[in-house]
Amino acid sequence: MRLPDGLPADIDLTRPSAARVYDYFLGGAHNFEVDRRLAEQIAAMTPHLAETMRAGRAFLRRGVRMLVGEGIDQFLDIGSGIPTAGNVHEVAREIDPRVRVVYVDIDPVAVAHSRSILAGDEQTGVVHGDLREPERILAEAQKLGLIDFGRPVGVLLAGVVHFIPDSDDPQEILATLRAATVPGSHLLLSHATHEGQPPEMLDAQRLSARTSTEITLRSRADVTAFFGGFTVVEPGVVHLPLWRPDGPADAVADPQRLGAFGGVGRHDGGAG
């Protein structure tokens, strides 16, 4: 893979990245041999993982379409990875061409690729940011002039909060993001779980420690709590394929085996 321009000189390309491993599982081309080796190790232990990744992306797309249908025309996508085909702004603009999106990721390679891919698109922006610093993300997103937090916004946290350990207080991080939004805003979230998972899934979790972002598996109750005072819309926090499937193509025989929950919460004006 050709390296994108704008990479920091001190980046360590010998260590796998969660964003690039994810890109590999989705069939993307923005990954290195070190990422592919780790992905193949994880896949050998958890044969459903690639399916889980695809189900997560399908959930995100369904959620984005639902939010645009609710009138959301600006999105903050945190933990976006590399916005290849079928990304948030493409899906959203199929319904509303005016949609603006700010993509945020911690991986400098993902950020550099994103800026290269999105060059010339004035309705998108890219922030190099860490979810553990939500105030900075909010400030940087606003600085781009693409998001007005005085209007409803869609905050997307698809497959990223499980990279925040309990020691970094993810509840407080989510509270900060929710507090920055106004009524009518929505929060979309998907998260890996240990509930109902076989031992090999837990072994794969330990492999994630080889990236800079180890995964913390959480329960449905934990994931639901991340929505705080937001109203969780139907069908609630459920296994990914069960969240408003478009049709038979979204169905799987055993949704639990994919090991992840997803849901969408709406800011109805109460405490966030």
GROMACS .gro file of C-alpha atoms in nm:
model
  272
    1MET     CA    1   0.000   0.000   0.000
    2ARG     CA    2   0.129   0.344  -0.091
    3LEU     CA    3   0.174   0.566   0.214
    4PRO     CA    4  -0.043   0.878   0.212
    5ASP     CA    5   0.110   1.222   0.231
    6GLY     CA    6   0.112   1.406   0.563
    7LEU     CA    7   0.214   1.121   0.792
    8PRO     CA    8   0.392   1.218   1.115
    9ALA     CA    9   0.761   1.135   1.096
   10ASP     CA   10   0.756   0.934   1.419
   11ILE     CA   11   0.466   0.700   1.334
   12ASP     CA   12   0.534   0.334   1.415
   13LEU     CA   13   0.432   0.129   1.112
   14THR     CA   14   0.561  -0.193   1.269
   15ARG     CA   15   0.266  -0.209   1.509
   16PRO     CA   16  -0.082  -0.304   1.389
   17SER     CA   17  -0.362  -0.050   1.407
   18ALA     CA   18  -0.724  -0.127   1.498
   19ALA     CA   19  -0.848   0.108   1.223
   20ARG     CA   20  -0.639  -0.065   0.957
   21VAL     CA   21  -0.731  -0.413   1.083
   22TYR     CA   22  -1.094  -0.307   1.054
   23ASP     CA   23  -1.031  -0.177   0.702
   24TYR     CA   24  -0.883  -0.515   0.609
   25PHE     CA   25  -1.186  -0.705   0.741
   26LEU     CA   26  -1.414  -0.479   0.535
   27GLY     CA   27  -1.216  -0.556   0.220
   28GLY     CA   28  -1.039  -0.221   0.208
   29ALA     CA   29  -0.695  -0.152   0.066
   30HIS     CA   30  -0.567   0.088   0.333
   31ASN     CA   31  -0.375  -0.158   0.553
   32PHE     CA   32  -0.025  -0.299   0.593
   33GLU     CA   33   0.118  -0.649   0.619
   34VAL     CA   34   0.143  -0.616   0.997
   35ASP     CA   35  -0.231  -0.538   1.013
   36ARG     CA   36  -0.320  -0.828   0.784
   37ARG     CA   37  -0.118  -1.076   0.990
   38LEU     CA   38  -0.297  -0.977   1.309
   39ALA     CA   39  -0.635  -0.980   1.134
   40GLU     CA   40  -0.574  -1.332   1.005
   41GLN     CA   41  -0.470  -1.451   1.351
   42ILE     CA   42  -0.786  -1.309   1.503
   43ALA     CA   43  -1.000  -1.448   1.220
   44ALA     CA   44  -0.855  -1.796   1.270
   45MET     CA   45  -0.970  -1.784   1.633
   46THR     CA   46  -1.306  -1.616   1.566
   47PRO     CA   47  -1.441  -1.723   1.227
   48HIS     CA   48  -1.744  -1.492   1.258
   49LEU     CA   49  -1.538  -1.177   1.313
   50ALA     CA   50  -1.541  -1.057   0.952
   51GLU     CA   51  -1.918  -1.108   0.951
   52THR     CA   52  -1.939  -0.904   1.271
   53MET     CA   53  -1.742  -0.623   1.110
   54ARG     CA   54  -1.972  -0.621   0.808
   55ALA     CA   55  -2.280  -0.634   1.033
   56GLY     CA   56  -2.142  -0.335   1.222
   57ARG     CA   57  -2.098  -0.138   0.904
   58ALA     CA   58  -2.448  -0.236   0.785
   59PHE     CA   59  -2.591  -0.124   1.121
   60LEU     CA   60  -2.414   0.211   1.084
   61ARG     CA   61  -2.556   0.263   0.737
   62ARG     CA   62  -2.910   0.177   0.846
   63GLY     CA   63  -2.873   0.410   1.142
   64VAL     CA   64  -2.745   0.696   0.927
   65ARG     CA   65  -3.037   0.658   0.686
   66MET     CA   66  -3.277   0.661   0.981
   67LEU     CA   67  -3.119   0.978   1.124
   68VAL     CA   68  -3.127   1.162   0.791
   69GLY     CA   69  -3.494   1.064   0.768
   70GLU     CA   70  -3.539   1.231   1.108
   71GLY     CA   71  -3.394   1.554   0.969
   72ILE     CA   72  -3.031   1.521   1.079
   73ASP     CA   73  -2.805   1.688   0.823
   74GLN     CA   74  -2.477   1.705   1.018
   75PHE     CA   75  -2.278   1.418   1.165
   76LEU     CA   76  -1.979   1.378   1.396
   77ASP     CA   77  -1.835   1.032   1.325
   78ILE     CA   78  -1.586   0.945   1.600
   79GLY     CA   79  -1.369   0.641   1.544
   80SER     CA   80  -1.450   0.656   1.176
   81GLY     CA   81  -1.148   0.466   1.052
   82ILE     CA   82  -1.087   0.514   0.681
   83PRO     CA   83  -1.396   0.640   0.490
   84THR     CA   84  -1.384   0.406   0.193
   85ALA     CA   85  -1.683   0.306  -0.025
   86GLY     CA   86  -2.022   0.323   0.144
   87ASN     CA   87  -1.908   0.568   0.410
   88VAL     CA   88  -2.131   0.796   0.615
   89HIS     CA   89  -2.142   1.095   0.381
   90GLU     CA   90  -2.212   0.881   0.075
   91VAL     CA   91  -2.497   0.697   0.247
   92ALA     CA   92  -2.643   1.017   0.392
   93ARG     CA   93  -2.624   1.214   0.069
   94GLU     CA   94  -2.827   0.953  -0.115
   95ILE     CA   95  -3.116   1.102   0.087
   96ASP     CA   96  -3.002   1.460   0.151
   97PRO     CA   97  -2.717   1.603  -0.061
   98ARG     CA   98  -2.665   1.884   0.192
   99VAL     CA   99  -2.533   1.654   0.466
  100ARG     CA  100  -2.204   1.753   0.627
  101VAL     CA  101  -1.977   1.506   0.810
  102VAL     CA  102  -1.674   1.545   1.032
  103TYR     CA  103  -1.471   1.225   1.059
  104VAL     CA  104  -1.254   1.170   1.368
  105ASP     CA  105  -0.995   0.901   1.427
  106ILE     CA  106  -0.697   0.841   1.654
  107ASP     CA  107  -0.486   0.660   1.392
  108PRO     CA  108  -0.263   0.908   1.202
  109VAL     CA  109  -0.248   0.676   0.900
  110ALA     CA  110  -0.629   0.655   0.889
  111VAL     CA  111  -0.646   1.034   0.921
  112ALA     CA  112  -0.392   1.090   0.644
  113HIS     CA  113  -0.578   0.850   0.413
  114SER     CA  114  -0.909   1.016   0.501
  115ARG     CA  115  -0.777   1.361   0.414
  116SER     CA  116  -0.645   1.227   0.084
  117ILE     CA  117  -0.972   1.051  -0.003
  118LEU     CA  118  -1.188   1.349   0.093
  119ALA     CA  119  -0.971   1.623  -0.060
  120GLY     CA  120  -1.192   1.871  -0.244
  121ASP     CA  121  -1.513   1.770  -0.065
  122GLU     CA  122  -1.610   2.090   0.117
  123GLN     CA  123  -1.893   1.920   0.307
  124THR     CA  124  -1.659   1.683   0.493
  125GLY     CA  125  -1.371   1.736   0.731
  126VAL     CA  126  -1.122   1.519   0.920
  127VAL     CA  127  -0.998   1.555   1.277
  128HIS     CA  128  -0.708   1.364   1.430
  129GLY     CA  129  -0.854   1.308   1.774
  130ASP     CA  130  -0.876   1.073   2.070
  131LEU     CA  131  -1.220   0.986   2.209
  132ARG     CA  132  -1.068   1.020   2.555
  133GLU     CA  133  -1.046   1.396   2.485
  134PRO     CA  134  -1.407   1.476   2.390
  135GLU     CA  135  -1.381   1.850   2.457
  136ARG     CA  136  -1.096   1.880   2.209
  137ILE     CA  137  -1.285   1.678   1.948
  138LEU     CA  138  -1.588   1.903   1.986
  139ALA     CA  139  -1.374   2.216   1.960
  140GLU     CA  140  -1.185   2.091   1.654
  141ALA     CA  141  -1.506   1.982   1.481
  142GLN     CA  142  -1.661   2.323   1.540
  143LYS     CA  143  -1.347   2.495   1.420
  144LEU     CA  144  -1.388   2.331   1.078
  145GLY     CA  145  -1.716   2.522   1.036
  146LEU     CA  146  -1.907   2.211   0.931
  147ILE     CA  147  -2.107   2.142   1.248
  148ASP     CA  148  -2.333   2.382   1.437
  149PHE     CA  149  -2.391   2.238   1.784
  150GLY     CA  150  -2.682   2.478   1.827
  151ARG     CA  151  -2.874   2.253   1.585
  152PRO     CA  152  -2.949   1.878   1.605
  153VAL     CA  153  -2.648   1.662   1.523
  154GLY     CA  154  -2.592   1.291   1.480
  155VAL     CA  155  -2.304   1.166   1.696
  156LEU     CA  156  -2.178   0.832   1.565
  157LEU     CA  157  -1.978   0.597   1.788
  158ALA     CA  158  -1.978   0.279   1.583
  159GLY     CA  159  -1.739   0.020   1.722
  160VAL     CA  160  -1.518   0.266   1.911
  161VAL     CA  161  -1.627   0.291   2.277
  162HIS     CA  162  -1.507  -0.064   2.341
  163PHE     CA  163  -1.154   0.069   2.288
  164ILE     CA  164  -1.194   0.288   2.599
  165PRO     CA  165  -1.106   0.098   2.919
  166ASP     CA  166  -1.305   0.152   3.237
  167SER     CA  167  -1.002   0.331   3.384
  168ASP     CA  168  -1.058   0.614   3.131
  169ASP     CA  169  -1.421   0.660   3.247
  170PRO     CA  170  -1.618   0.608   2.925
  171GLN     CA  171  -1.938   0.711   3.104
  172GLU     CA  172  -1.796   1.059   3.162
  173ILE     CA  173  -1.676   1.079   2.801
  174LEU     CA  174  -2.023   0.994   2.672
  175ALA     CA  175  -2.181   1.241   2.914
  176THR     CA  176  -1.959   1.518   2.773
  177LEU     CA  177  -2.060   1.437   2.415
  178ARG     CA  178  -2.429   1.417   2.501
  179ALA     CA  179  -2.413   1.747   2.690
  180ALA     CA  180  -2.279   1.922   2.379
  181THR     CA  181  -2.594   1.843   2.181
  182VAL     CA  182  -2.938   2.004   2.166
  183PRO     CA  183  -3.282   1.837   2.164
  184GLY     CA  184  -3.344   1.653   1.839
  185SER     CA  185  -2.987   1.523   1.830
  186HIS     CA  186  -2.917   1.150   1.816
  187LEU     CA  187  -2.643   0.920   1.942
  188LEU     CA  188  -2.567   0.599   1.751
  189LEU     CA  189  -2.351   0.344   1.927
  190SER     CA  190  -2.233  -0.013   1.867
  191HIS     CA  191  -2.016  -0.210   2.106
  192ALA     CA  192  -1.859  -0.556   2.143
  193THR     CA  193  -1.990  -0.779   2.421
  194HIS     CA  194  -1.882  -1.081   2.622
  195GLU     CA  195  -2.242  -1.193   2.676
  196GLY     CA  196  -2.311  -1.529   2.517
  197GLN     CA  197  -1.965  -1.548   2.363
  198PRO     CA  198  -1.745  -1.860   2.343
  199PRO     CA  199  -1.395  -1.875   2.497
  200GLU     CA  200  -1.225  -1.809   2.162
  201MET     CA  201  -1.391  -1.467   2.148
  202LEU     CA  202  -1.230  -1.378   2.477
  203ASP     CA  203  -0.896  -1.507   2.346
  204ALA     CA  204  -0.931  -1.279   2.044
  205GLN     CA  205  -0.991  -0.989   2.279
  206ARG     CA  206  -0.653  -1.055   2.434
  207LEU     CA  207  -0.494  -1.041   2.088
  208SER     CA  208  -0.632  -0.689   2.051
  209ALA     CA  209  -0.384  -0.584   2.319
  210ARG     CA  210  -0.117  -0.604   2.047
  211THR     CA  211  -0.266  -0.295   1.885
  212SER     CA  212  -0.257   0.046   2.051
  213THR     CA  213  -0.626   0.006   2.132
  214GLU     CA  214  -0.721  -0.299   2.337
  215ILE     CA  215  -1.089  -0.399   2.339
  216THR     CA  216  -1.302  -0.398   2.655
  217LEU     CA  217  -1.607  -0.622   2.621
  218ARG     CA  218  -1.920  -0.502   2.803
  219SER     CA  219  -2.274  -0.618   2.880
  220ARG     CA  220  -2.600  -0.501   2.722
  221ALA     CA  221  -2.673  -0.309   3.045
  222ASP     CA  222  -2.334  -0.135   3.023
  223VAL     CA  223  -2.394  -0.037   2.660
  224THR     CA  224  -2.745   0.087   2.735
  225ALA     CA  225  -2.610   0.305   3.015
  226PHE     CA  226  -2.394   0.496   2.763
  227PHE     CA  227  -2.712   0.660   2.631
  228GLY     CA  228  -2.768   0.833   2.965
  229GLY     CA  229  -3.090   1.033   2.964
  230PHE     CA  230  -3.141   0.997   2.589
  231THR     CA  231  -3.448   0.802   2.477
  232VAL     CA  232  -3.335   0.474   2.321
  233VAL     CA  233  -3.548   0.429   2.010
  234GLU     CA  234  -3.705   0.099   1.905
  235PRO     CA  235  -3.600  -0.179   1.898
  236GLY     CA  236  -3.364  -0.078   2.180
  237VAL     CA  237  -3.009  -0.201   2.232
  238VAL     CA  238  -3.000  -0.528   2.039
  239HIS     CA  239  -2.764  -0.757   1.850
  240LEU     CA  240  -2.656  -0.574   1.536
  241PRO     CA  241  -2.857  -0.766   1.272
  242LEU     CA  242  -3.177  -0.715   1.476
  243TRP     CA  243  -3.163  -0.334   1.465
  244ARG     CA  244  -3.418  -0.231   1.199
  245PRO     CA  245  -3.307  -0.479   0.930
  246ASP     CA  246  -3.379  -0.372   0.574
  247GLY     CA  247  -3.483  -0.722   0.477
  248PRO     CA  248  -3.372  -1.086   0.459
  249ALA     CA  249  -3.021  -0.986   0.350
  250ASP     CA  250  -2.958  -0.847   0.699
  251ALA     CA  251  -3.075  -1.164   0.875
  252VAL     CA  252  -2.837  -1.415   1.032
  253ALA     CA  253  -2.926  -1.749   1.186
  254ASP     CA  254  -2.782  -1.664   1.527
  255PRO     CA  255  -2.740  -1.287   1.579
  256GLN     CA  256  -2.585  -1.342   1.924
  257ARG     CA  257  -2.280  -1.512   1.775
  258LEU     CA  258  -2.167  -1.183   1.621
  259GLY     CA  259  -2.089  -1.056   1.971
  260ALA     CA  260  -2.197  -0.694   1.945
  261PHE     CA  261  -2.489  -0.471   2.038
  262GLY     CA  262  -2.614  -0.158   1.868
  263GLY     CA  263  -2.868   0.112   1.940
  264VAL     CA  264  -2.969   0.472   1.877
  265GLY     CA  265  -3.070   0.728   2.139
  266ARG     CA  266  -3.260   1.054   2.087
  267HIS     CA  267  -3.218   1.376   2.285
  268ASP     CA  268  -3.573   1.464   2.385
  269GLY     CA  269  -3.485   1.761   2.601
  270GLY     CA  270  -3.431   1.598   2.938
  271ALA     CA  271  -3.104   1.550   3.123
  272GLY     CA  272  -2.841   1.405   2.895
   0.00000   0.00000   0.00000
